[in-house]
Amino acid sequence: MSKKGRILVAMSGGLDSTVTAVMLAEEGYEVVGITMKTWDYASSGSSKKETGCCSLDSINDARTIAVKHGIHHMILDIRDEFGDFVINNFVDEYIAGRTPNPCVLCNTHIKWEALLKRANQLDCEFIATGHYAQVRKENNRYVVSKGLDENKDQSYVLWGLSQASLDRTRFPLGQFRKTEIRQMAIDMGYEELAKKSESYEICFVPDNDYRGFLKRRVNGLEERVEGGDFVTRGGKVLGKHRGYPFYTVGQRKGLEIALGEPMFVLEIEPETNRVILGREEELKQKGMWVRGLNMGKYAAIDSPLETITKVRYKDPGTLANIIQEGDRMKVIFNSDVKAIAPGQSAVFYEGNDVVGGGWIEKAFDI
């Protein structure tokens, strides 16, 4: 038995999870590596080579690395759970006129559950991933906070993790910068891996064409939604569109309509198949409702709390007051926020700490 016990590490074959696994092994943990197969690329309908964390190449890379370092490795097939939950939700959200966050759903509802279940079977006390984030216990709560490297921080995608999951989760890379991790990989003999570019695509949409994916996934979708109206907020018809699910709030490019000035998608109305367009300034709003809360630093918010609230992954955040009303959060921003998209994640920060998060329900003006 190792001096620090057994830990289950999610290994994707990429830079971050490789350094995580090798680092923990060198620290004295008995590392068990696990790679999850979430999606069958042959069924994606894409001609593009497999990419991302769940491709066959990545799985083989993870196994090779594990064997080299004497790490027991296994592959876990979670395609059924992934398809039933993440992909069905992805499709349902677009059909409902929202913009989904599949990676958040996958992390919080599929991968962590699968990791903890297997950790129990293998008598692993902890699980570890290569996310750039930190977790600590404070006032009997497990608190996720930003990773040291602000440019690579991934706390935004972890807002949905339960307290029970965080109790057994470790983020070894949270205290390092990406440049340091790349150097560690080079020192470990993985120079090629250190130079490898990162993929930001959704794993089951490898060509980044979500519209094509929806068309292949939903029989008769194009025929059902094509020919709806582009309209202004006042209801003036501007032209025809290709179907409301194929647009997202804030979109400017690819509208295929010439109006003499740049126009943006302001709202999507699935019930009428209308897409509302307007000028850039019309995208700005002062408030929103957030549903499906998962609270982190505090179990609940009893009075208005000043936070920095992010409405998308790369959003630097905006100062806002949040007021909890049951399972919903009312958010009042101190300044205008552009392109608040229903379906995306909203995450509330107090300093570097994640107070909680949820799904954007709707935006409003004050």
Short mmCIF file of C-alpha atoms in Angstrom, two decimals:
data_model
loop_
_atom_site.label_atom_id
_atom_site.label_comp_id
_atom_site.label_asym_id
_atom_site.label_seq_id
_atom_site.Cartn_x
_atom_site.Cartn_y
_atom_site.Cartn_z
CA MET A 1 0.00 0.00 0.00
CA SER A 2 1.33 3.47 -0.86
CA LYS A 3 2.09 5.94 1.90
CA LYS A 4 -0.68 8.35 0.89
CA GLY A 5 -3.42 5.94 -0.11
CA ARG A 6 -5.25 5.28 -3.36
CA ILE A 7 -6.62 8.02 -5.64
CA LEU A 8 -8.64 7.73 -8.84
CA VAL A 9 -7.50 10.13 -11.58
CA ALA A 10 -9.54 11.03 -14.66
CA MET A 11 -7.06 10.65 -17.55
CA SER A 12 -8.02 12.06 -20.94
CA GLY A 13 -4.64 11.61 -22.59
CA GLY A 14 -4.12 15.38 -22.61
CA LEU A 15 -1.50 17.55 -20.96
CA ASP A 16 -3.32 18.50 -17.76
CA SER A 17 -4.60 15.07 -16.73
CA THR A 18 -1.24 13.47 -17.58
CA VAL A 19 0.68 15.88 -15.33
CA THR A 20 -1.98 15.39 -12.60
CA ALA A 21 -1.60 11.60 -12.63
CA VAL A 22 2.22 11.58 -12.74
CA MET A 23 2.48 14.33 -10.10
CA LEU A 24 0.27 12.40 -7.66
CA ALA A 25 2.17 9.16 -8.29
CA GLU A 26 5.45 10.94 -7.57
CA GLU A 27 3.94 12.37 -4.36
CA GLY A 28 3.36 8.84 -3.10
CA TYR A 29 -0.25 8.12 -4.01
CA GLU A 30 -1.28 4.81 -5.53
CA VAL A 31 -2.85 6.22 -8.70
CA VAL A 32 -5.58 4.44 -10.61
CA GLY A 33 -6.19 6.04 -14.00
CA ILE A 34 -9.60 5.99 -15.64
CA THR A 35 -10.55 7.21 -19.11
CA MET A 36 -14.20 7.70 -19.97
CA LYS A 37 -15.66 6.90 -23.36
CA THR A 38 -18.60 9.27 -23.69
CA TRP A 39 -19.34 9.35 -27.37
CA ASP A 40 -19.09 7.16 -30.48
CA TYR A 41 -17.54 9.40 -33.12
CA ALA A 42 -18.56 7.06 -35.95
CA SER A 43 -22.18 8.06 -35.30
CA SER A 44 -21.57 11.82 -35.27
CA GLY A 45 -21.95 12.19 -39.01
CA SER A 46 -18.80 14.29 -39.17
CA SER A 47 -16.01 13.70 -41.67
CA LYS A 48 -13.50 15.36 -39.38
CA LYS A 49 -10.89 13.31 -37.57
CA GLU A 50 -11.72 12.48 -33.98
CA THR A 51 -10.58 15.15 -31.58
CA GLY A 52 -11.04 16.06 -27.95
CA CYS A 53 -10.99 14.29 -24.64
CA CYS A 54 -12.94 11.19 -25.58
CA SER A 55 -11.51 10.15 -28.97
CA LEU A 56 -9.87 6.78 -29.61
CA ASP A 57 -6.47 8.47 -29.99
CA SER A 58 -6.88 10.17 -26.61
CA ILE A 59 -7.89 6.92 -24.92
CA ASN A 60 -4.82 5.16 -26.36
CA ASP A 61 -2.57 8.05 -25.29
CA ALA A 62 -3.90 7.85 -21.74
CA ARG A 63 -3.30 4.09 -21.57
CA THR A 64 0.27 4.43 -22.93
CA ILE A 65 1.12 7.10 -20.36
CA ALA A 66 -0.37 5.06 -17.52
CA VAL A 67 1.55 1.92 -18.48
CA LYS A 68 4.82 3.89 -18.71
CA HIS A 69 4.41 5.10 -15.12
CA GLY A 70 3.13 1.84 -13.64
CA ILE A 71 -0.37 3.27 -13.18
CA HIS A 72 -3.23 0.82 -13.31
CA HIS A 73 -5.53 2.03 -16.10
CA MET A 74 -9.08 1.26 -17.16
CA ILE A 75 -11.61 2.51 -19.69
CA LEU A 76 -15.15 3.24 -18.57
CA ASP A 77 -17.87 3.22 -21.20
CA ILE A 78 -20.51 5.77 -20.21
CA ARG A 79 -21.96 6.36 -23.68
CA ASP A 80 -25.47 5.34 -22.66
CA GLU A 81 -25.66 7.67 -19.65
CA PHE A 82 -23.97 10.46 -21.59
CA GLY A 83 -26.33 10.16 -24.58
CA ASP A 84 -29.47 9.87 -22.49
CA PHE A 85 -28.65 12.90 -20.37
CA VAL A 86 -26.15 15.27 -21.97
CA ILE A 87 -26.95 14.90 -25.66
CA ASN A 88 -30.72 14.72 -25.19
CA ASN A 89 -30.53 17.86 -23.03
CA PHE A 90 -28.37 19.59 -25.67
CA VAL A 91 -31.01 18.95 -28.33
CA ASP A 92 -33.96 19.78 -26.05
CA GLU A 93 -32.41 23.12 -25.04
CA TYR A 94 -31.91 24.28 -28.62
CA ILE A 95 -35.47 23.20 -29.48
CA ALA A 96 -36.63 25.28 -26.48
CA GLY A 97 -34.80 28.32 -27.91
CA ARG A 98 -31.97 28.25 -25.36
CA THR A 99 -28.17 27.88 -25.67
CA PRO A 100 -27.01 24.83 -23.68
CA ASN A 101 -23.85 24.21 -21.65
CA PRO A 102 -23.15 20.48 -22.26
CA CYS A 103 -19.70 20.46 -20.62
CA VAL A 104 -21.14 21.70 -17.30
CA LEU A 105 -23.83 19.01 -17.41
CA CYS A 106 -21.30 16.33 -18.29
CA ASN A 107 -18.94 17.32 -15.48
CA THR A 108 -21.51 17.60 -12.73
CA HIS A 109 -24.05 14.93 -13.59
CA ILE A 110 -22.15 12.26 -15.52
CA LYS A 111 -18.38 12.28 -15.02
CA TRP A 112 -18.27 12.93 -11.27
CA GLU A 113 -20.99 10.40 -10.60
CA ALA A 114 -19.15 7.80 -12.69
CA LEU A 115 -15.81 8.61 -11.03
CA LEU A 116 -17.17 8.39 -7.48
CA LYS A 117 -19.02 5.15 -8.19
CA ARG A 118 -15.84 3.55 -9.54
CA ALA A 119 -13.75 5.06 -6.72
CA ASN A 120 -16.01 3.29 -4.20
CA GLN A 121 -15.61 -0.01 -6.05
CA LEU A 122 -11.80 0.36 -6.12
CA ASP A 123 -11.48 1.56 -2.52
CA CYS A 124 -10.13 4.98 -3.61
CA GLU A 125 -10.54 7.64 -0.95
CA PHE A 126 -10.28 10.55 -3.40
CA ILE A 127 -10.73 11.42 -7.07
CA ALA A 128 -8.61 13.97 -8.93
CA THR A 129 -8.94 15.82 -12.23
CA GLY A 130 -6.77 18.22 -14.22
CA HIS A 131 -9.07 21.23 -13.77
CA TYR A 132 -7.54 24.61 -12.97
CA ALA A 133 -9.50 25.26 -9.79
CA GLN A 134 -9.12 24.88 -6.02
CA VAL A 135 -11.32 23.46 -3.27
CA ARG A 136 -11.16 23.91 0.50
CA LYS A 137 -13.35 23.30 3.53
CA GLU A 138 -14.62 26.38 5.38
CA ASN A 139 -17.48 26.70 7.88
CA ASN A 140 -18.50 23.10 7.18
CA ARG A 141 -18.87 23.86 3.45
CA TYR A 142 -16.65 22.78 0.57
CA VAL A 143 -15.79 25.89 -1.42
CA VAL A 144 -14.57 25.90 -5.03
CA SER A 145 -12.34 28.85 -5.87
CA LYS A 146 -10.49 30.07 -8.94
CA GLY A 147 -7.24 28.46 -10.01
CA LEU A 148 -4.05 30.47 -9.59
CA ASP A 149 -3.83 30.96 -13.38
CA GLU A 150 -6.71 33.37 -14.06
CA ASN A 151 -6.38 32.83 -17.83
CA LYS A 152 -6.94 29.07 -17.45
CA ASP A 153 -9.33 29.10 -14.47
CA GLN A 154 -12.08 26.46 -14.84
CA SER A 155 -14.11 27.11 -11.69
CA TYR A 156 -16.96 28.37 -13.92
CA VAL A 157 -17.70 24.85 -15.23
CA LEU A 158 -17.64 23.31 -11.73
CA TRP A 159 -20.50 25.27 -10.11
CA GLY A 160 -22.81 22.25 -10.22
CA LEU A 161 -20.67 19.90 -8.11
CA SER A 162 -22.42 18.75 -4.95
CA GLN A 163 -20.94 19.09 -1.48
CA ALA A 164 -20.65 15.28 -1.30
CA SER A 165 -18.64 15.23 -4.54
CA LEU A 166 -16.34 18.06 -3.45
CA ASP A 167 -15.63 16.26 -0.17
CA ARG A 168 -13.64 13.66 -2.12
CA THR A 169 -12.32 15.80 -4.99
CA ARG A 170 -8.80 17.11 -5.47
CA PHE A 171 -7.55 19.64 -8.06
CA PRO A 172 -3.74 19.37 -7.95
CA LEU A 173 -3.18 21.86 -10.81
CA GLY A 174 -5.13 24.67 -9.16
CA GLN A 175 -2.01 26.07 -7.51
CA PHE A 176 0.01 26.25 -10.73
CA ARG A 177 0.13 28.32 -13.89
CA LYS A 178 -0.29 26.67 -17.28
CA THR A 179 3.28 27.59 -18.23
CA GLU A 180 4.52 25.67 -15.18
CA ILE A 181 2.43 22.63 -16.13
CA ARG A 182 3.85 22.68 -19.66
CA GLN A 183 7.38 22.78 -18.22
CA MET A 184 6.56 19.88 -15.87
CA ALA A 185 5.38 17.86 -18.87
CA ILE A 186 8.63 18.60 -20.72
CA ASP A 187 10.62 17.57 -17.64
CA MET A 188 8.61 14.32 -17.53
CA GLY A 189 9.57 13.64 -21.15
CA TYR A 190 6.32 14.72 -22.81
CA GLU A 191 7.59 17.59 -24.96
CA GLU A 192 5.17 16.84 -27.81
CA LEU A 193 2.22 16.77 -25.43
CA ALA A 194 3.31 20.09 -23.91
CA LYS A 195 3.20 21.72 -27.34
CA LYS A 196 -0.12 20.19 -28.36
CA SER A 197 -2.90 22.73 -28.98
CA GLU A 198 -5.99 22.49 -26.80
CA SER A 199 -9.40 21.57 -28.16
CA TYR A 200 -12.37 23.69 -27.11
CA GLU A 201 -14.93 21.87 -29.23
CA ILE A 202 -17.90 20.01 -27.81
CA CYS A 203 -16.78 16.38 -27.92
CA PHE A 204 -19.88 15.09 -29.73
CA VAL A 205 -19.83 17.97 -32.26
CA PRO A 206 -16.23 17.51 -33.50
CA ASP A 207 -16.63 19.83 -36.50
CA ASN A 208 -18.20 22.56 -34.30
CA ASP A 209 -21.31 22.48 -36.53
CA TYR A 210 -24.09 22.19 -33.97
CA ARG A 211 -26.69 23.06 -36.60
CA GLY A 212 -25.69 20.03 -38.66
CA PHE A 213 -25.75 17.90 -35.52
CA LEU A 214 -29.30 19.02 -34.69
CA LYS A 215 -30.47 18.30 -38.24
CA ARG A 216 -29.03 14.79 -38.10
CA ARG A 217 -30.39 14.16 -34.63
CA VAL A 218 -33.97 15.43 -35.06
CA ASN A 219 -35.88 13.97 -37.99
CA GLY A 220 -37.73 16.57 -40.03
CA LEU A 221 -36.39 19.52 -38.00
CA GLU A 222 -35.44 21.66 -41.01
CA GLU A 223 -38.83 21.28 -42.67
CA ARG A 224 -40.59 22.11 -39.40
CA VAL A 225 -38.74 25.34 -38.57
CA GLU A 226 -37.51 26.80 -41.86
CA GLY A 227 -39.14 30.00 -43.07
CA GLY A 228 -39.83 31.76 -39.78
CA ASP A 229 -39.61 35.53 -39.50
CA PHE A 230 -36.76 37.79 -38.47
CA VAL A 231 -38.49 40.66 -36.64
CA THR A 232 -37.62 43.76 -34.64
CA ARG A 233 -38.64 44.13 -31.00
CA GLY A 234 -41.55 46.19 -32.27
CA GLY A 235 -42.73 43.30 -34.45
CA LYS A 236 -41.66 44.63 -37.86
CA VAL A 237 -40.83 41.73 -40.22
CA LEU A 238 -37.29 42.02 -41.61
CA GLY A 239 -37.06 38.78 -43.58
CA LYS A 240 -37.06 34.99 -43.37
CA HIS A 241 -34.68 32.73 -41.42
CA ARG A 242 -33.68 29.07 -41.60
CA GLY A 243 -35.25 28.00 -38.30
CA TYR A 244 -35.04 29.38 -34.75
CA PRO A 245 -32.92 26.51 -33.26
CA PHE A 246 -30.06 27.48 -35.56
CA TYR A 247 -29.47 30.86 -33.90
CA THR A 248 -28.14 32.00 -30.53
CA VAL A 249 -28.54 35.22 -28.55
CA GLY A 250 -25.77 37.68 -29.44
CA GLN A 251 -25.12 36.16 -32.88
CA ARG A 252 -24.22 38.57 -35.69
CA LYS A 253 -22.48 36.48 -38.35
CA GLY A 254 -24.31 33.93 -40.45
CA LEU A 255 -27.73 35.60 -40.32
CA GLU A 256 -27.83 35.68 -44.15
CA ILE A 257 -29.82 38.90 -44.23
CA ALA A 258 -28.63 42.33 -45.40
CA LEU A 259 -30.15 45.23 -43.48
CA GLY A 260 -27.63 47.99 -44.15
CA GLU A 261 -26.16 47.87 -40.64
CA PRO A 262 -24.90 45.18 -38.23
CA MET A 263 -27.80 43.37 -36.54
CA PHE A 264 -27.70 40.90 -33.67
CA VAL A 265 -29.98 38.16 -32.33
CA LEU A 266 -31.72 39.65 -29.28
CA GLU A 267 -34.27 36.94 -28.47
CA ILE A 268 -35.56 33.62 -29.78
CA GLU A 269 -39.26 32.73 -29.70
CA PRO A 270 -39.69 28.98 -30.27
CA GLU A 271 -43.47 29.09 -29.93
CA THR A 272 -43.79 31.50 -32.88
CA ASN A 273 -40.58 30.51 -34.73
CA ARG A 274 -39.54 34.17 -34.63
CA VAL A 275 -35.98 35.43 -34.19
CA ILE A 276 -35.81 39.00 -32.87
CA LEU A 277 -33.02 41.17 -34.25
CA GLY A 278 -31.71 44.53 -33.12
CA ARG A 279 -28.70 46.79 -32.84
CA GLU A 280 -25.76 45.99 -30.56
CA GLU A 281 -26.89 48.40 -27.82
CA GLU A 282 -30.20 46.53 -27.61
CA LEU A 283 -28.31 43.45 -26.41
CA LYS A 284 -27.46 45.22 -23.15
CA GLN A 285 -29.58 44.42 -20.11
CA LYS A 286 -29.42 45.05 -16.38
CA GLY A 287 -30.88 41.92 -14.81
CA MET A 288 -31.68 38.23 -15.13
CA TRP A 289 -33.35 35.30 -13.42
CA VAL A 290 -31.30 32.17 -12.77
CA ARG A 291 -32.91 28.76 -12.09
CA GLY A 292 -31.72 25.33 -10.93
CA LEU A 293 -29.35 26.71 -8.31
CA ASN A 294 -26.50 24.81 -6.73
CA MET A 295 -25.07 26.73 -3.78
CA GLY A 296 -21.40 26.46 -2.90
CA LYS A 297 -19.78 28.75 -0.34
CA TYR A 298 -23.09 29.33 1.45
CA ALA A 299 -26.00 26.92 1.78
CA ALA A 300 -28.37 29.80 0.97
CA ILE A 301 -28.40 33.60 0.61
CA ASP A 302 -30.66 35.19 3.23
CA SER A 303 -30.16 38.79 2.14
CA PRO A 304 -28.86 40.55 -1.01
CA LEU A 305 -25.19 39.74 -1.63
CA GLU A 306 -22.73 41.69 -3.78
CA THR A 307 -20.94 39.37 -6.19
CA ILE A 308 -19.06 39.28 -9.46
CA THR A 309 -21.38 37.35 -11.77
CA LYS A 310 -20.26 35.63 -14.97
CA VAL A 311 -22.75 34.84 -17.76
CA ARG A 312 -20.40 32.81 -19.98
CA TYR A 313 -17.10 30.98 -19.68
CA LYS A 314 -14.77 33.73 -20.91
CA ASP A 315 -16.80 36.54 -19.34
CA PRO A 316 -14.63 38.55 -16.90
CA GLY A 317 -17.76 39.07 -14.79
CA THR A 318 -19.82 42.08 -13.72
CA LEU A 319 -20.52 43.47 -10.27
CA ALA A 320 -24.07 42.48 -9.28
CA ASN A 321 -26.40 42.05 -6.32
CA ILE A 322 -27.98 38.62 -6.05
CA ILE A 323 -31.23 37.90 -4.21
CA GLN A 324 -32.24 34.27 -3.68
CA GLU A 325 -35.93 33.39 -3.99
CA GLY A 326 -36.25 29.65 -3.38
CA ASP A 327 -34.58 27.77 -6.24
CA ARG A 328 -34.18 30.95 -8.30
CA MET A 329 -31.76 33.86 -8.08
CA LYS A 330 -32.61 37.41 -9.10
CA VAL A 331 -29.50 39.17 -10.39
CA ILE A 332 -29.28 42.96 -10.65
CA PHE A 333 -26.13 44.13 -12.43
CA ASN A 334 -24.38 47.39 -11.54
CA SER A 335 -23.77 48.04 -15.25
CA ASP A 336 -25.19 46.77 -18.54
CA VAL A 337 -24.35 43.22 -19.57
CA LYS A 338 -24.40 42.21 -23.23
CA ALA A 339 -25.94 39.06 -24.77
CA ILE A 340 -27.33 37.28 -21.72
CA ALA A 341 -28.28 33.93 -23.26
CA PRO A 342 -30.95 31.70 -21.64
CA GLY A 343 -29.57 28.20 -21.09
CA GLN A 344 -26.02 29.31 -20.33
CA SER A 345 -24.52 29.04 -16.86
CA ALA A 346 -24.47 31.99 -14.49
CA VAL A 347 -21.83 31.72 -11.77
CA PHE A 348 -21.62 34.02 -8.73
CA TYR A 349 -18.23 34.85 -7.19
CA GLU A 350 -17.26 36.45 -3.90
CA GLY A 351 -13.63 37.32 -4.49
CA ASN A 352 -12.19 34.11 -5.97
CA ASP A 353 -14.80 31.85 -4.32
CA VAL A 354 -17.77 30.31 -6.09
CA VAL A 355 -20.87 31.29 -4.12
CA GLY A 356 -23.06 29.19 -6.42
CA GLY A 357 -24.45 28.97 -9.91
CA GLY A 358 -27.40 28.01 -12.05
CA TRP A 359 -28.95 28.19 -15.51
CA ILE A 360 -29.93 31.54 -17.01
CA GLU A 361 -33.71 31.57 -17.34
CA LYS A 362 -34.31 35.00 -18.83
CA ALA A 363 -32.86 38.49 -18.94
CA PHE A 364 -34.76 41.68 -18.17
CA ASP A 365 -34.30 45.44 -18.16
CA ILE A 366 -34.89 47.72 -15.21
#
